[in-house]
XYZ file of C-alpha atoms in Angstrom:
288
model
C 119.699 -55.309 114.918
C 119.592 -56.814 111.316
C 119.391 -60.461 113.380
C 116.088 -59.293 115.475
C 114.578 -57.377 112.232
C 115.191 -60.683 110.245
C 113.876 -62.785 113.124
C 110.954 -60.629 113.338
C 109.759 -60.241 109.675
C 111.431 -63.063 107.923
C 110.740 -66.621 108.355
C 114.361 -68.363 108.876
C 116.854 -68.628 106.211
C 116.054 -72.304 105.072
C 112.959 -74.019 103.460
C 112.337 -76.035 106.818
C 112.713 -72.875 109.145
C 109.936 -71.808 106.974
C 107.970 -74.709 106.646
C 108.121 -74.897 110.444
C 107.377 -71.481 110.838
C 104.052 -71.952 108.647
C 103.252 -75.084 111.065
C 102.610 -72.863 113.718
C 101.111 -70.045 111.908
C 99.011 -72.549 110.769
C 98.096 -74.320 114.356
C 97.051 -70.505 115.332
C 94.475 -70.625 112.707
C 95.933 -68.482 110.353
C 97.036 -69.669 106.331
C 100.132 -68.664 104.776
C 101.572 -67.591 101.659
C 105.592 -69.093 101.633
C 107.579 -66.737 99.613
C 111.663 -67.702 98.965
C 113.161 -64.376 98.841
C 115.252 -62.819 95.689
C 114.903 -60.775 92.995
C 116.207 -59.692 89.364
C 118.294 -63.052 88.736
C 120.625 -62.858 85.705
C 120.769 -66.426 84.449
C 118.595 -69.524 83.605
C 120.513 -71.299 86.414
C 119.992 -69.130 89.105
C 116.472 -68.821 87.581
C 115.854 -72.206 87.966
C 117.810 -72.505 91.403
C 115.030 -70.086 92.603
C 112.121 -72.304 90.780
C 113.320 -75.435 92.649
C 112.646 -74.183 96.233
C 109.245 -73.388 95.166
C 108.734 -76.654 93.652
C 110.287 -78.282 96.808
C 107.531 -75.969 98.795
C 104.456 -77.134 97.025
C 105.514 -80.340 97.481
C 105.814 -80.191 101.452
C 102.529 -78.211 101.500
C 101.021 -81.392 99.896
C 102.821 -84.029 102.027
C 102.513 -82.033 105.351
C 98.987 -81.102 104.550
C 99.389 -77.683 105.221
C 97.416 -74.980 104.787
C 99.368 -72.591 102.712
C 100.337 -72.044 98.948
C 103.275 -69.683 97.608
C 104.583 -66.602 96.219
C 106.702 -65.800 93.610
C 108.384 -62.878 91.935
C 108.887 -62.680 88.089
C 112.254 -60.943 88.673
C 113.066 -64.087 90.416
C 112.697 -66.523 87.429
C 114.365 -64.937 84.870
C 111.446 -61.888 83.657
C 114.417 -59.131 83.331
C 116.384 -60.590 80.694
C 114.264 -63.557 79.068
C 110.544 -63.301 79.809
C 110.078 -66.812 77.937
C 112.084 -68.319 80.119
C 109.954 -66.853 83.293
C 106.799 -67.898 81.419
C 108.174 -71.473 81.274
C 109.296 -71.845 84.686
C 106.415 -69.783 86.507
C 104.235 -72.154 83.925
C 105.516 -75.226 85.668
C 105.294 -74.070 89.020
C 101.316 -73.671 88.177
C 101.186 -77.335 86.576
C 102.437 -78.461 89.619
C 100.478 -76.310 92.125
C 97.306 -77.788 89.974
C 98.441 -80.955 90.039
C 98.843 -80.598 93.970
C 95.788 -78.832 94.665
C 97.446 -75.737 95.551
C 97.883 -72.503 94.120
C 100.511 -69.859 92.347
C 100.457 -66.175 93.647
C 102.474 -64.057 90.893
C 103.747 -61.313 92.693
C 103.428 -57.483 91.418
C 106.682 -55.633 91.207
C 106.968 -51.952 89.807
C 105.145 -50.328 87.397
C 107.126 -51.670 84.716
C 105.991 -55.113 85.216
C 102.408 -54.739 85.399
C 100.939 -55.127 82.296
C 103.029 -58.633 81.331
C 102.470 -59.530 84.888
C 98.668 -59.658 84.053
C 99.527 -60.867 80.968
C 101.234 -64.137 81.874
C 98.796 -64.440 84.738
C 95.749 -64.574 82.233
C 97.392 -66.962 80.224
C 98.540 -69.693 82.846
C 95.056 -68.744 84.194
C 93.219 -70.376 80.957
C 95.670 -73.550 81.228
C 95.449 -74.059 84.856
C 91.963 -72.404 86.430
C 92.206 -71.603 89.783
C 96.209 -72.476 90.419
C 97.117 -69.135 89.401
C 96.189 -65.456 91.100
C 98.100 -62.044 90.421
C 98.094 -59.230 92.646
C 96.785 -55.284 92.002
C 98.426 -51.979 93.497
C 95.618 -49.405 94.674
C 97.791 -46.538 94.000
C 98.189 -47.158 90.425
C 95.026 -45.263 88.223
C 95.069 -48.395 86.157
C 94.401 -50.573 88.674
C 90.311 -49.926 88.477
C 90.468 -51.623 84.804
C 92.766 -54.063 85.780
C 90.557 -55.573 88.364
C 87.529 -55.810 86.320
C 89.613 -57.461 83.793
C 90.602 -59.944 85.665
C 87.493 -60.654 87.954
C 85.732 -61.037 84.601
C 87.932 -63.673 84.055
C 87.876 -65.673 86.959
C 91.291 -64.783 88.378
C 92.027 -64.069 92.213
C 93.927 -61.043 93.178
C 95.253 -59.740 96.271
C 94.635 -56.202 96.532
C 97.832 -53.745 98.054
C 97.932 -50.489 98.268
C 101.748 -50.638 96.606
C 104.882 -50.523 97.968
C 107.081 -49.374 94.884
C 107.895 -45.486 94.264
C 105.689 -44.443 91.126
C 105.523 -41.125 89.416
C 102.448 -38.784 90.079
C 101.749 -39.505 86.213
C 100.281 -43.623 86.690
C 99.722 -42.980 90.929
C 97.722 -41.313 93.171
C 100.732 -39.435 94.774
C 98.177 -38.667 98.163
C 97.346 -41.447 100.511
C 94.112 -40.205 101.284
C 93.375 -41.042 97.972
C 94.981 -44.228 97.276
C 92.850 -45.233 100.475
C 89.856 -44.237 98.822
C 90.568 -46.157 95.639
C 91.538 -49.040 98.178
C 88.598 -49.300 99.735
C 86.238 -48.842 96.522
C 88.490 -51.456 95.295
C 87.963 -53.870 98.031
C 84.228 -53.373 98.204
C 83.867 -54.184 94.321
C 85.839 -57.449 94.617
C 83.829 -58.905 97.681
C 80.766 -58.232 95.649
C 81.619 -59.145 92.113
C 79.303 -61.701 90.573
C 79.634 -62.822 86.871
C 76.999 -61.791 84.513
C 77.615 -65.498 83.046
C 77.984 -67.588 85.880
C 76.753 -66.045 88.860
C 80.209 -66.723 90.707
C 82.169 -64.176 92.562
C 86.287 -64.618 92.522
C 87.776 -65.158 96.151
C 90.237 -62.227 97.040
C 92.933 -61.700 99.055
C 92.084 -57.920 100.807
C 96.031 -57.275 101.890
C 96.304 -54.497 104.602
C 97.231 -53.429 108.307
C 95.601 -50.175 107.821
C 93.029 -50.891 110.901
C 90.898 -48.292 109.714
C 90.521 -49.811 106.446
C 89.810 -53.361 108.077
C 87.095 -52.041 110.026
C 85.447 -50.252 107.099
C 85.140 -53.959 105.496
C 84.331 -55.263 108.686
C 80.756 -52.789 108.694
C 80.776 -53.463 104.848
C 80.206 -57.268 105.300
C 78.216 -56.883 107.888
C 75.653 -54.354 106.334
C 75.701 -56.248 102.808
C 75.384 -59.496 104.681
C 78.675 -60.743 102.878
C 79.459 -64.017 104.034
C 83.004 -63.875 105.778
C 84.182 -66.740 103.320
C 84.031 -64.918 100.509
C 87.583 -63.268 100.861
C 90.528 -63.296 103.166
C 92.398 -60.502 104.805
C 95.898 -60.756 103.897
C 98.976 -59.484 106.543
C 103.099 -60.053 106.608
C 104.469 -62.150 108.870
C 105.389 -60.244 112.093
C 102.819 -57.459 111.627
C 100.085 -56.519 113.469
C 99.676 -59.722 114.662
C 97.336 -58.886 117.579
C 95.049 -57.795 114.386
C 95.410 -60.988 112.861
C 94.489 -63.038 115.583
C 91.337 -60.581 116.531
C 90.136 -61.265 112.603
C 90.596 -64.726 112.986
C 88.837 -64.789 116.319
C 85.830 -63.296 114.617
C 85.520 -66.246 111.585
C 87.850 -64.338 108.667
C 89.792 -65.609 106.637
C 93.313 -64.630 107.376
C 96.379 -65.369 105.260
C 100.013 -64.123 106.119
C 103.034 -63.641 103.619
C 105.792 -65.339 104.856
C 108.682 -64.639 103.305
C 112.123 -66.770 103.740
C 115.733 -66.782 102.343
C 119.661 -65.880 102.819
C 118.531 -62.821 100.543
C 116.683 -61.913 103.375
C 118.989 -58.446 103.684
C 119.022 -57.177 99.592
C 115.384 -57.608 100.122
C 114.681 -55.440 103.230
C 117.476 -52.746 101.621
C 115.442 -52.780 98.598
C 112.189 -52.027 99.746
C 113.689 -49.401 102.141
C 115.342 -48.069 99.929
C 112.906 -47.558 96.808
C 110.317 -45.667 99.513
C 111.138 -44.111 102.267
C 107.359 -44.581 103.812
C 108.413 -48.464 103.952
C 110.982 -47.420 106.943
C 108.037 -45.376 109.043
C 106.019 -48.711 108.510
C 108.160 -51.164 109.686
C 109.997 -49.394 112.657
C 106.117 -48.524 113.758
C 105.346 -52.356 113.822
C 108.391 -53.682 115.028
C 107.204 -52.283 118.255
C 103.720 -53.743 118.308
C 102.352 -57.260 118.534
């Protein structure tokens, strides 16, 4: 069972099973994010270990020319018990992705990690514009302020609904509602234009709730939106008759592709910290 999950949601173990898995993702018209799975590392070597894969991926994304960038978790470079050192290292990855032409996704993680998540993301942002992006959690009430704040700036996000278990105290605790502040989310990014410059910020819209796709669907359509202005973001494995339906119809369409030995932590994890995560996955495990 853990085999056909793994071969179904995860990407191989190695950096080439994923780079070949992203070939053909790719050849189906469909970009990818590569993320080299692990979390909450406890020393600069294994903290730099977990930086080198992702310098060795930006580097094949380059060479290959493919059409992908990458993924990475503060937890994974060192954020629990040295955040300098995870500014450093995440800092280089975005010198090199700029240097490359490609692009850093910082990863969210639980609530406490949002505000020097956005922290650290505005500050690479200002060194390196455009090789950095963070990502926002709809169920969090902070979330509203936090997207202005960084739209203003120029920063790409990819909007989630959230995947962590937060108290009713910073999260909408109903999903009706965290839908609702999804989708008012969603709407503001794809029309966001700065005051300054005129410019909107390209965003990643990250769901499989169908219902929510087709309300941006009629959104773009009845504010003449060009598709180009975003991407709809998916993970590997899911919903992948959706994906290819999107793509079919001239979006954008991104999926996460996650790789790594750590492959089983990770899934046990996410299980683990919400229960809702289980539902999900056994529901698309079933599905194309």
């Amino acid at each position: 069972m853990g085999k056909k999950m793994s071969g179904r949601f995860v990407a191989g173990m190695s950096v080439e099973e994923a780079l070949a898995a992203c070939q053909r993702v790719n050849k189906e018209g469909i970009a990818v994010s590569l993320d080299s799975l692990g979390e909450s590392v406890t020393t600069e070597a294994e903290a730099r270990t977990s930086a080198d894969i992702y310098h060795q991926l930006l580097d094949a994304i380059h060479t290959r020319g493919l059409n992908a960038n990458v993924s990475v978790k503060l937890s994974q470079v060192g954020m629990d018990f040295d955040p300098a050192l995870a500014e450093r290292i995440v800092g280089e990855m975005v010198e090199h992705a700029a240097h490359v032409q490609s692009f850093v996704r910082i990863d969210m993680e639980g609530s406490p990690y949002t505000e020097a998540t956005i922290a650290m993301t505005e500050r690479l942002a200002a060194k390196f514009p455009g090789a950095v992006g963070t990502v926002l959690q709809a169920y969090l009430f902070r979330t509203e302020g936090d997207a202005e704040r960084l739209l203003n700036e120029g920063i790409r996000i990819r909007l989630c609904k959230g995947a962590y278990k937060e108290g009713p105290e910073i999260a909408f605790p109903a999903k009706s509602d965290v839908d609702s502040n999804y989708v008012k989310l969603m709407r503001r990014m794809v029309t966001f234009s700065n005051p300054t410059t005129g410019k909107g910020v390209f965003c990643g819209i990250a769901t499989h709730d169908e219902a929510i796709v087709e309300q941006m669907r009629a959104f773009v359509r009845e504010h003449n939106i060009d598709k180009s202005a975003f991407e709809f973001q998916m993970l590997y494995g899911i919903r992948r008759d959706l994906q290819h339906r999107l793509t079919a119809e001239g979006f954008g369409v991104r999926v996460y592709l996650p790789f790594g030995p750590e492959w089983y932590p990770y899934f046990m994890r996410r299980l683990a910290e919400r229960p809702a995560n289980v539902i999900f996955l056994a529901k698309n495990f079933f599905k194309n």
